[in-house]
Amino acid sequence: MSYQSAVASMFALGHELAQTPSQKFDLAHMRVLLQAMGHSERRFPSVLIAGTNGKGSTAATLASILQASGLKTGLYTSPHLVRINERIRTNGQEISDEDFAELHAEVDRVAEGLVKKNELPWHPSFFEMMTAIAFEHFAREKVDLAVLEVGMGGRLDATNVIEPRVSVITDISLDHQRYLGNTVGEIAREKVGIIRAGGAVVTLPQQPEANDVIGNTILELGARAVNAVPYVPPVSPGSPDYLVPSAETGTPSHVYRYPLQVLGEQIVVETPLVGRHQLRNLALAIAAAVDLNQQGFAGITAKRIERGVRETRWPGRFQVKAARAGWPEMVIDVAHNPAGAWALRAALSEQYDGRPLIFVFGAMRDKAISEMAEILFPLADRVIATRPQNPRAASPEEIQQAGARTGAEIESVEDVKHAMERVREFASAGAVVVVTGSIYLVGEVMHIIGEEV
């Protein structure tokens, strides 16, 4: 099977979450598939990261630290921005088209055989297939450690068949209520499903409902809590301003830079991931790295943590693109729920106070569009509502209706390509275009403007 056929076959299984949830969440099915694959998930150690917001940034930062420490590092994230290969990386390199096609063919053949023998009731879902491909790839690559981002939830997510060296819980808020529950407490109960009896779990204090669930689960399972608070810099109004211009030429980007005590040494943390919420994600990644050091991964040192943080690349997260011929300055950010929208609003206020902002906004229909609009649209001189190519996407008219109470000037443009053409027509000098609302929208825009992931 060719690479193109493999990708087409994957998408023929349906977009993630577009189908009914009944077939998606059953770890017994995932375990049957992996047993038939020779239990590739047991052939490498791993870290498992769950949460509502920040788990991708935390995973990317930790993977960069591990790679800087000389460890052959796997990274599994979702969804992708432009190409499906982005989800599976070894030492920062995407899985090749050839390897993806080969592994897809093998997993698909095994899955079809299990269905024929009635050992599986139906073909594995898109995400189950992706996860099995990732596990097999990491096993064949003989990675020293894999960093795995939970797709959704935790307890019944396809990634949760592994036995992690460290579990990490990022910030929990309302999202995917249809699948995970209607309160922060209910959602937290799904996320803490990645904690293992006697295992290490890295956390930060967060909403009281989430804290209660996380704390009680740690006590019930006799897990070892690893507090990431020592790695969060002070960000009170009286603290130093850590946001400084980037030394990188040709970009107006800023970085956070501050001193930190890590493994008995003082390092200078410099992260390209901007927004105060990223300081929490960074702290979780550093705490996980320190714990892995104490578990015997001695190559993880203070200086290598410093280097790994500095070299982290995680596109589409408050990513600033300088103005260039034909395009205005842009901020690209995958804020896809109210918590993400608040984080984006804070970062925009920090960096672009007083600048005219034009939003290009598209979101999935099952998201809290009205809440996101109320948070973000008041900042905008104009909003262009559009529809990413996804069956779950809300129509521009639905977004326009959801944002009507904000008083913002909202224009409907049916597809992303024409929305970006519209931006080029009226973006004035000094205006900043903010592309946000869905990772699918961000991915399409990055493809249109020729931005590599």
Coordinates of C-alpha atoms in Angstrom, one line a residue, residues 7-453:
V7 CA -3.5 8.0 4.8
A8 CA -6.8 7.8 2.8
S9 CA -7.5 4.5 4.5
M10 CA -7.0 6.1 7.9
F11 CA -9.3 9.0 7.2
A12 CA -11.9 6.6 5.8
L13 CA -12.2 5.4 9.4
G14 CA -13.7 8.8 10.2
H15 CA -12.4 12.0 11.8
E16 CA -11.6 11.8 15.4
L17 CA -14.8 12.2 17.6
A18 CA -17.0 12.5 14.5
Q19 CA -18.4 9.0 15.0
T20 CA -20.4 7.8 18.0
P21 CA -18.3 7.3 21.1
S22 CA -19.5 3.7 21.7
Q23 CA -16.8 2.2 19.4
K24 CA -14.0 4.4 20.5
F25 CA -13.5 3.8 24.2
D26 CA -12.7 0.2 25.1
L27 CA -9.2 -0.6 26.3
A28 CA -10.0 -4.3 26.0
H29 CA -10.1 -3.9 22.2
M30 CA -6.8 -2.0 22.2
R31 CA -5.2 -4.7 24.3
V32 CA -6.4 -7.5 21.9
L33 CA -4.8 -5.6 19.0
L34 CA -1.5 -5.0 20.8
Q35 CA -1.3 -8.6 21.9
A36 CA -1.6 -9.7 18.3
M37 CA 1.1 -7.1 17.5
G38 CA 3.5 -8.7 20.0
H39 CA 2.9 -6.1 22.7
S40 CA 5.0 -3.4 21.1
E41 CA 3.9 -1.0 23.9
R42 CA 6.0 -3.0 26.4
R43 CA 9.2 -2.7 24.5
F44 CA 10.1 0.9 25.5
P45 CA 9.7 3.0 28.7
S46 CA 7.3 5.9 28.5
V47 CA 5.8 9.0 30.1
L48 CA 2.0 9.6 29.8
I49 CA 0.6 13.1 29.8
A50 CA -3.1 13.9 30.3
G51 CA -5.1 17.1 30.8
T52 CA -7.4 19.5 29.1
N53 CA -5.0 22.2 28.1
G54 CA -1.2 22.2 27.8
K55 CA -0.5 18.5 27.4
G56 CA 0.9 18.9 23.9
S57 CA 3.2 21.8 25.0
T58 CA 4.3 19.8 28.1
A59 CA 5.0 16.7 25.9
A60 CA 7.0 18.7 23.3
T61 CA 9.1 20.4 26.0
L62 CA 9.8 17.1 27.9
A63 CA 10.7 15.3 24.6
S64 CA 13.1 18.2 23.7
I65 CA 14.7 17.9 27.1
L66 CA 15.1 14.1 26.8
Q67 CA 16.6 14.5 23.3
A68 CA 19.1 17.2 24.5
S69 CA 20.0 14.7 27.2
G70 CA 21.2 12.2 24.6
L71 CA 18.2 9.9 24.9
K72 CA 16.6 8.5 21.7
T73 CA 13.2 10.0 22.2
G74 CA 9.8 9.2 20.8
L75 CA 7.0 11.7 20.8
Y76 CA 3.3 10.9 20.1
T77 CA 0.9 13.8 19.9
S78 CA -2.5 14.6 18.4
P79 CA -4.1 15.9 16.3
H80 CA -1.8 17.0 13.5
L81 CA -1.6 20.5 11.9
V82 CA -0.7 19.7 8.3
R83 CA 0.5 16.0 7.8
I84 CA -0.5 12.9 9.7
N85 CA 3.2 12.0 10.2
E86 CA 3.6 14.9 12.7
R87 CA 1.9 12.8 15.3
I88 CA 4.8 10.3 15.5
R89 CA 8.3 11.6 15.9
T90 CA 11.7 10.2 16.9
N91 CA 14.3 12.7 18.0
G92 CA 12.2 15.4 16.4
Q93 CA 11.9 13.7 13.0
E94 CA 8.5 12.7 11.7
I95 CA 7.9 9.1 10.8
S96 CA 8.8 8.7 7.1
D97 CA 6.1 8.1 4.5
E98 CA 7.5 4.7 3.8
D99 CA 7.5 3.6 7.4
F100 CA 4.0 4.9 8.0
A101 CA 2.7 3.1 4.9
E102 CA 4.4 -0.2 6.0
L103 CA 3.2 0.0 9.6
H104 CA -0.3 0.9 8.6
A105 CA -0.5 -2.1 6.3
E106 CA 0.8 -4.4 9.1
V107 CA -1.6 -3.1 11.8
D108 CA -4.5 -3.0 9.4
R109 CA -3.8 -6.6 8.3
V110 CA -3.7 -7.8 12.0
A111 CA -6.8 -5.9 12.8
E112 CA -8.7 -7.3 9.8
G113 CA -7.7 -10.8 10.9
L114 CA -8.9 -10.2 14.5
V115 CA -12.3 -9.0 13.2
K116 CA -12.6 -12.1 10.9
K117 CA -11.9 -14.4 13.9
N118 CA -14.4 -12.5 16.0
E119 CA -11.7 -11.5 18.4
L120 CA -12.5 -7.9 17.7
P121 CA -16.2 -6.8 17.2
W122 CA -15.2 -4.1 14.6
H123 CA -12.2 -2.5 13.0
P124 CA -10.1 -0.3 15.4
S125 CA -10.8 3.4 15.3
F126 CA -8.6 6.1 13.7
F127 CA -7.0 6.9 17.0
E128 CA -6.5 3.2 18.0
M129 CA -4.8 2.6 14.7
M130 CA -2.6 5.7 15.1
T131 CA -1.6 4.6 18.6
A132 CA -0.8 1.0 17.5
I133 CA 1.3 2.4 14.6
A134 CA 3.2 4.7 17.0
F135 CA 3.9 2.0 19.5
E136 CA 5.2 -0.3 16.8
H137 CA 7.4 2.4 15.3
F138 CA 8.9 3.3 18.7
A139 CA 9.6 -0.3 19.5
R140 CA 11.3 -0.8 16.1
E141 CA 13.3 2.4 16.6
K142 CA 14.4 1.2 20.0
V143 CA 13.7 4.5 21.6
D144 CA 15.1 5.1 25.1
L145 CA 12.0 6.8 26.2
A146 CA 8.7 7.8 24.6
V147 CA 6.6 10.8 25.6
L148 CA 2.9 10.0 24.9
E149 CA 0.1 12.6 24.9
V150 CA -3.3 11.2 25.8
G151 CA -5.8 11.8 23.0
M152 CA -8.8 12.6 25.1
G153 CA -9.7 11.8 28.7
G154 CA -7.3 9.3 30.1
R155 CA -9.0 6.3 31.7
L156 CA -10.2 4.8 28.5
D157 CA -7.9 6.5 26.0
A158 CA -6.0 4.1 23.7
T159 CA -2.6 5.3 25.0
N160 CA -3.5 4.2 28.6
V161 CA -2.5 0.6 28.0
I162 CA 1.1 1.4 28.8
E163 CA 2.8 1.4 32.2
P164 CA 4.4 4.9 32.4
R165 CA 7.5 5.7 34.3
V166 CA 5.8 9.0 35.1
S167 CA 2.3 10.2 34.7
V168 CA 1.7 14.0 34.2
I169 CA -1.6 15.8 34.7
T170 CA -1.8 19.2 33.1
D171 CA -4.5 21.8 33.7
I172 CA -8.1 20.4 33.7
S173 CA -11.1 22.4 32.5
L174 CA -14.3 21.9 30.7
D175 CA -14.0 20.4 27.2
H176 CA -15.4 17.3 25.4
Q177 CA -18.3 17.2 27.9
R178 CA -20.2 14.9 25.6
Y179 CA -17.6 12.2 26.3
L180 CA -16.0 13.1 29.6
G181 CA -18.6 14.7 31.9
N182 CA -20.3 18.0 32.6
T183 CA -18.2 19.2 35.5
V184 CA -14.5 19.7 36.1
G185 CA -14.6 17.0 38.8
E186 CA -16.2 14.4 36.4
I187 CA -13.6 15.3 33.7
A188 CA -10.8 15.0 36.3
R189 CA -11.9 11.5 37.2
E190 CA -11.3 10.5 33.5
K191 CA -7.9 12.3 33.4
V192 CA -6.6 10.6 36.6
G193 CA -7.1 7.2 35.0
I194 CA -3.5 7.5 33.9
I195 CA -2.2 7.4 37.5
R196 CA -0.7 4.0 38.5
A197 CA -0.7 2.3 41.9
G198 CA 2.7 3.2 43.4
G199 CA 3.6 5.2 40.3
A200 CA 4.9 8.8 40.0
V201 CA 2.5 11.6 39.1
V202 CA 3.6 15.1 38.4
T203 CA 1.0 17.8 39.1
L204 CA 0.4 21.5 39.9
P205 CA -2.4 23.0 42.1
Q206 CA -5.4 23.9 39.9
Q207 CA -9.1 24.2 40.3
P208 CA -10.4 22.9 43.7
E209 CA -12.6 20.3 42.0
A210 CA -9.7 18.9 40.1
N211 CA -7.3 19.1 43.1
D212 CA -9.7 17.0 45.1
V213 CA -10.0 14.3 42.5
I214 CA -6.2 14.2 41.8
G215 CA -5.3 14.2 45.5
N216 CA -7.8 11.5 46.5
T217 CA -6.7 9.3 43.6
I218 CA -3.0 9.6 44.6
L219 CA -3.9 8.6 48.2
E220 CA -6.1 5.7 47.1
L221 CA -3.5 4.3 44.7
G222 CA -0.5 5.0 47.0
A223 CA 1.1 6.9 44.1
R224 CA 4.0 9.2 44.6
A225 CA 3.1 12.9 44.1
V226 CA 5.7 15.0 42.4
N227 CA 5.1 18.7 42.9
A228 CA 6.1 21.0 40.0
V229 CA 5.6 24.2 42.0
P230 CA 9.3 24.7 42.6
Y231 CA 9.8 25.1 38.8
V232 CA 7.1 27.8 38.4
P233 CA 8.7 31.3 38.4
P234 CA 7.0 34.1 40.4
V235 CA 4.6 36.0 38.1
S236 CA 2.9 38.2 40.6
P237 CA 2.4 41.9 39.6
G238 CA 5.5 42.8 41.7
S239 CA 7.8 40.2 40.0
P240 CA 10.4 40.9 37.4
D241 CA 9.2 41.0 33.8
Y242 CA 10.5 37.8 32.2
L243 CA 9.1 38.4 28.7
V244 CA 12.1 39.7 26.6
P245 CA 12.6 40.1 22.8
S246 CA 13.9 37.0 21.1
A247 CA 17.4 37.1 19.8
E248 CA 16.2 35.3 16.6
T249 CA 16.4 37.6 13.6
G250 CA 13.5 38.4 11.3
T251 CA 10.8 37.8 13.9
P252 CA 9.0 40.1 16.4
S253 CA 8.7 37.1 18.8
H254 CA 9.4 37.2 22.5
V255 CA 10.7 34.6 24.8
Y256 CA 10.4 34.0 28.5
R257 CA 13.8 34.1 30.3
Y258 CA 14.4 33.6 34.0
P259 CA 16.7 31.9 36.5
L260 CA 15.7 28.6 38.1
Q261 CA 17.2 26.1 40.5
V262 CA 17.2 22.6 39.0
L263 CA 19.0 19.5 40.3
G264 CA 21.1 21.7 42.6
E265 CA 22.2 24.1 39.9
Q266 CA 21.0 27.5 38.7
I267 CA 20.1 27.5 35.1
V268 CA 18.6 30.2 32.8
V269 CA 15.3 29.0 31.4
E270 CA 14.5 30.5 28.0
T271 CA 11.4 29.1 26.3
P272 CA 9.9 30.1 23.0
L273 CA 6.5 29.1 24.2
V274 CA 4.9 32.4 25.2
G275 CA 1.9 33.0 27.5
R276 CA 1.8 32.7 31.2
H277 CA 0.0 29.4 31.0
Q278 CA 3.1 28.0 29.3
L279 CA 5.1 28.6 32.5
R280 CA 2.9 26.0 34.1
N281 CA 3.4 23.5 31.3
L282 CA 7.1 24.1 31.3
A283 CA 7.3 23.5 35.1
L284 CA 5.5 20.2 34.7
A285 CA 8.0 19.1 31.9
I286 CA 11.0 20.1 34.1
A287 CA 9.6 18.3 37.1
A288 CA 9.0 15.2 35.0
A289 CA 12.6 15.4 33.7
V290 CA 14.0 15.7 37.2
D291 CA 12.0 12.7 38.4
L292 CA 13.3 10.7 35.5
N293 CA 16.8 11.7 36.4
Q294 CA 16.1 10.3 39.9
Q295 CA 14.8 7.1 38.4
G296 CA 18.1 6.4 36.8
F297 CA 18.1 8.4 33.5
A298 CA 21.4 10.0 34.6
G299 CA 22.0 11.8 31.2
I300 CA 19.3 14.3 32.2
T301 CA 21.3 17.1 33.8
A302 CA 20.5 20.7 34.7
K303 CA 22.4 22.1 31.7
R304 CA 20.7 19.6 29.3
I305 CA 17.3 20.6 30.7
E306 CA 18.3 24.2 30.0
R307 CA 19.2 23.4 26.4
G308 CA 16.1 21.2 25.8
V309 CA 13.8 23.9 27.0
R310 CA 15.5 26.5 24.7
E311 CA 15.3 24.2 21.7
T312 CA 11.6 23.2 22.1
R313 CA 9.6 23.7 19.0
W314 CA 5.8 23.4 19.2
P315 CA 4.1 25.1 16.2
G316 CA 0.7 26.7 16.4
R317 CA 1.0 27.7 20.0
F318 CA 1.1 31.5 20.1
Q319 CA 3.3 31.3 17.1
V320 CA 4.2 34.8 15.7
K321 CA 4.9 35.2 12.0
A322 CA 6.5 38.5 11.0
A323 CA 4.8 40.6 8.3
R324 CA 6.2 39.8 4.9
A325 CA 5.3 40.5 1.2
G326 CA 1.6 39.9 0.8
W327 CA 0.9 38.9 4.4
P328 CA 0.4 41.0 7.6
E329 CA 1.9 40.0 10.9
M330 CA 0.1 37.0 12.3
V331 CA -0.3 35.2 15.6
I332 CA -1.3 31.5 15.2
D333 CA -2.7 29.8 18.3
V334 CA -4.8 26.6 18.8
A335 CA -7.1 28.0 21.5
H336 CA -10.0 25.6 21.2
N337 CA -11.9 25.9 24.5
P338 CA -12.6 28.7 27.0
A339 CA -9.5 28.0 29.1
G340 CA -7.4 28.2 25.9
A341 CA -9.2 31.4 24.9
W342 CA -8.4 33.1 28.2
A343 CA -4.7 32.1 27.9
L344 CA -4.6 33.6 24.4
R345 CA -6.4 36.8 25.5
A346 CA -3.8 37.2 28.3
A347 CA -0.9 36.7 25.9
L348 CA -2.3 39.1 23.3
S349 CA -2.8 41.7 26.0
E350 CA 0.7 41.2 27.2
Q351 CA 2.3 41.5 23.7
Y352 CA -0.1 43.5 21.5
D353 CA -1.8 46.0 23.7
G354 CA -3.0 48.9 21.6
R355 CA -2.4 47.2 18.2
P356 CA -5.5 46.6 16.0
L357 CA -6.4 42.9 15.9
I358 CA -8.2 41.0 13.1
F359 CA -9.4 37.5 14.1
V360 CA -9.8 34.6 11.7
F361 CA -11.9 32.2 13.8
G362 CA -13.2 28.7 13.1
A363 CA -14.2 26.0 15.6
M364 CA -15.8 22.6 15.9
R365 CA -19.6 22.6 16.5
D366 CA -19.2 20.7 19.8
K367 CA -17.0 23.4 21.3
A368 CA -18.1 26.2 23.6
I369 CA -18.2 28.7 20.8
S370 CA -20.3 31.4 22.5
E371 CA -18.0 31.4 25.5
M372 CA -14.8 31.6 23.4
A373 CA -16.4 34.4 21.3
E374 CA -17.2 36.4 24.5
I375 CA -13.6 36.0 25.7
L376 CA -11.9 36.8 22.4
F377 CA -14.1 38.9 20.1
P378 CA -14.2 42.0 22.2
L379 CA -10.4 42.4 21.5
A380 CA -11.0 42.4 17.7
D381 CA -11.5 45.3 15.3
R382 CA -13.0 42.7 13.0
V383 CA -13.7 38.9 13.1
I384 CA -13.7 36.7 10.0
A385 CA -15.7 33.6 10.8
T386 CA -14.9 30.6 8.6
R387 CA -15.2 26.8 8.4
P388 CA -12.2 24.4 8.5
Q389 CA -12.4 21.2 6.5
N390 CA -13.8 18.9 9.1
P391 CA -17.3 17.3 9.4
R392 CA -17.5 18.6 13.0
A393 CA -16.8 22.2 12.0
A394 CA -19.4 24.9 12.8
S395 CA -20.6 27.0 9.9
P396 CA -19.5 30.7 9.7
E397 CA -23.2 31.6 10.3
E398 CA -23.3 29.6 13.5
I399 CA -20.1 31.4 14.7
Q400 CA -21.6 34.7 13.7
Q401 CA -24.8 33.9 15.7
A402 CA -22.7 32.7 18.7
G403 CA -20.7 35.9 18.7
A404 CA -23.6 38.3 18.1
R405 CA -23.8 39.5 21.8
T406 CA -20.1 40.6 21.8
G407 CA -20.9 43.5 19.5
A408 CA -17.9 42.6 17.3
E409 CA -18.0 43.2 13.5
I410 CA -18.2 39.6 12.3
E411 CA -17.9 38.7 8.6
S412 CA -18.8 35.2 7.3
V413 CA -16.5 33.5 4.8
E414 CA -17.3 30.0 3.8
D415 CA -13.8 28.5 3.6
V416 CA -10.4 29.1 5.0
K417 CA -8.7 29.9 1.7
H418 CA -11.1 32.7 0.9
A419 CA -10.9 33.9 4.6
M420 CA -7.2 34.4 4.3
E421 CA -7.6 36.1 0.9
R422 CA -10.0 38.5 2.6
V423 CA -7.4 39.2 5.3
R424 CA -4.9 40.2 2.7
E425 CA -7.4 42.7 1.2
F426 CA -8.1 44.8 4.2
A427 CA -5.4 44.2 6.9
S428 CA -4.0 47.7 7.5
A429 CA -0.4 48.6 8.3
G430 CA 0.3 47.7 11.9
A431 CA -2.7 45.3 12.2
V432 CA -2.1 41.9 13.6
V433 CA -4.1 38.9 12.3
V434 CA -4.9 36.3 15.0
V435 CA -5.8 32.8 13.7
T436 CA -7.5 30.7 16.3
G437 CA -10.4 28.5 17.4
S438 CA -9.4 25.1 16.2
I439 CA -6.3 23.1 15.4
Y440 CA -7.8 22.2 12.1
L441 CA -8.1 25.9 11.2
V442 CA -4.5 26.6 12.2
G443 CA -3.3 23.6 10.2
E444 CA -5.1 24.9 7.0
V445 CA -3.7 28.4 7.5
M446 CA -0.2 27.1 8.0
H447 CA -0.5 25.2 4.7
I448 CA -1.9 28.2 2.9
I449 CA 0.9 30.6 4.0
G450 CA 3.6 28.0 3.4
E451 CA 4.6 27.5 7.0
E452 CA 6.5 24.3 7.7
V453 CA 5.6 22.4 10.8

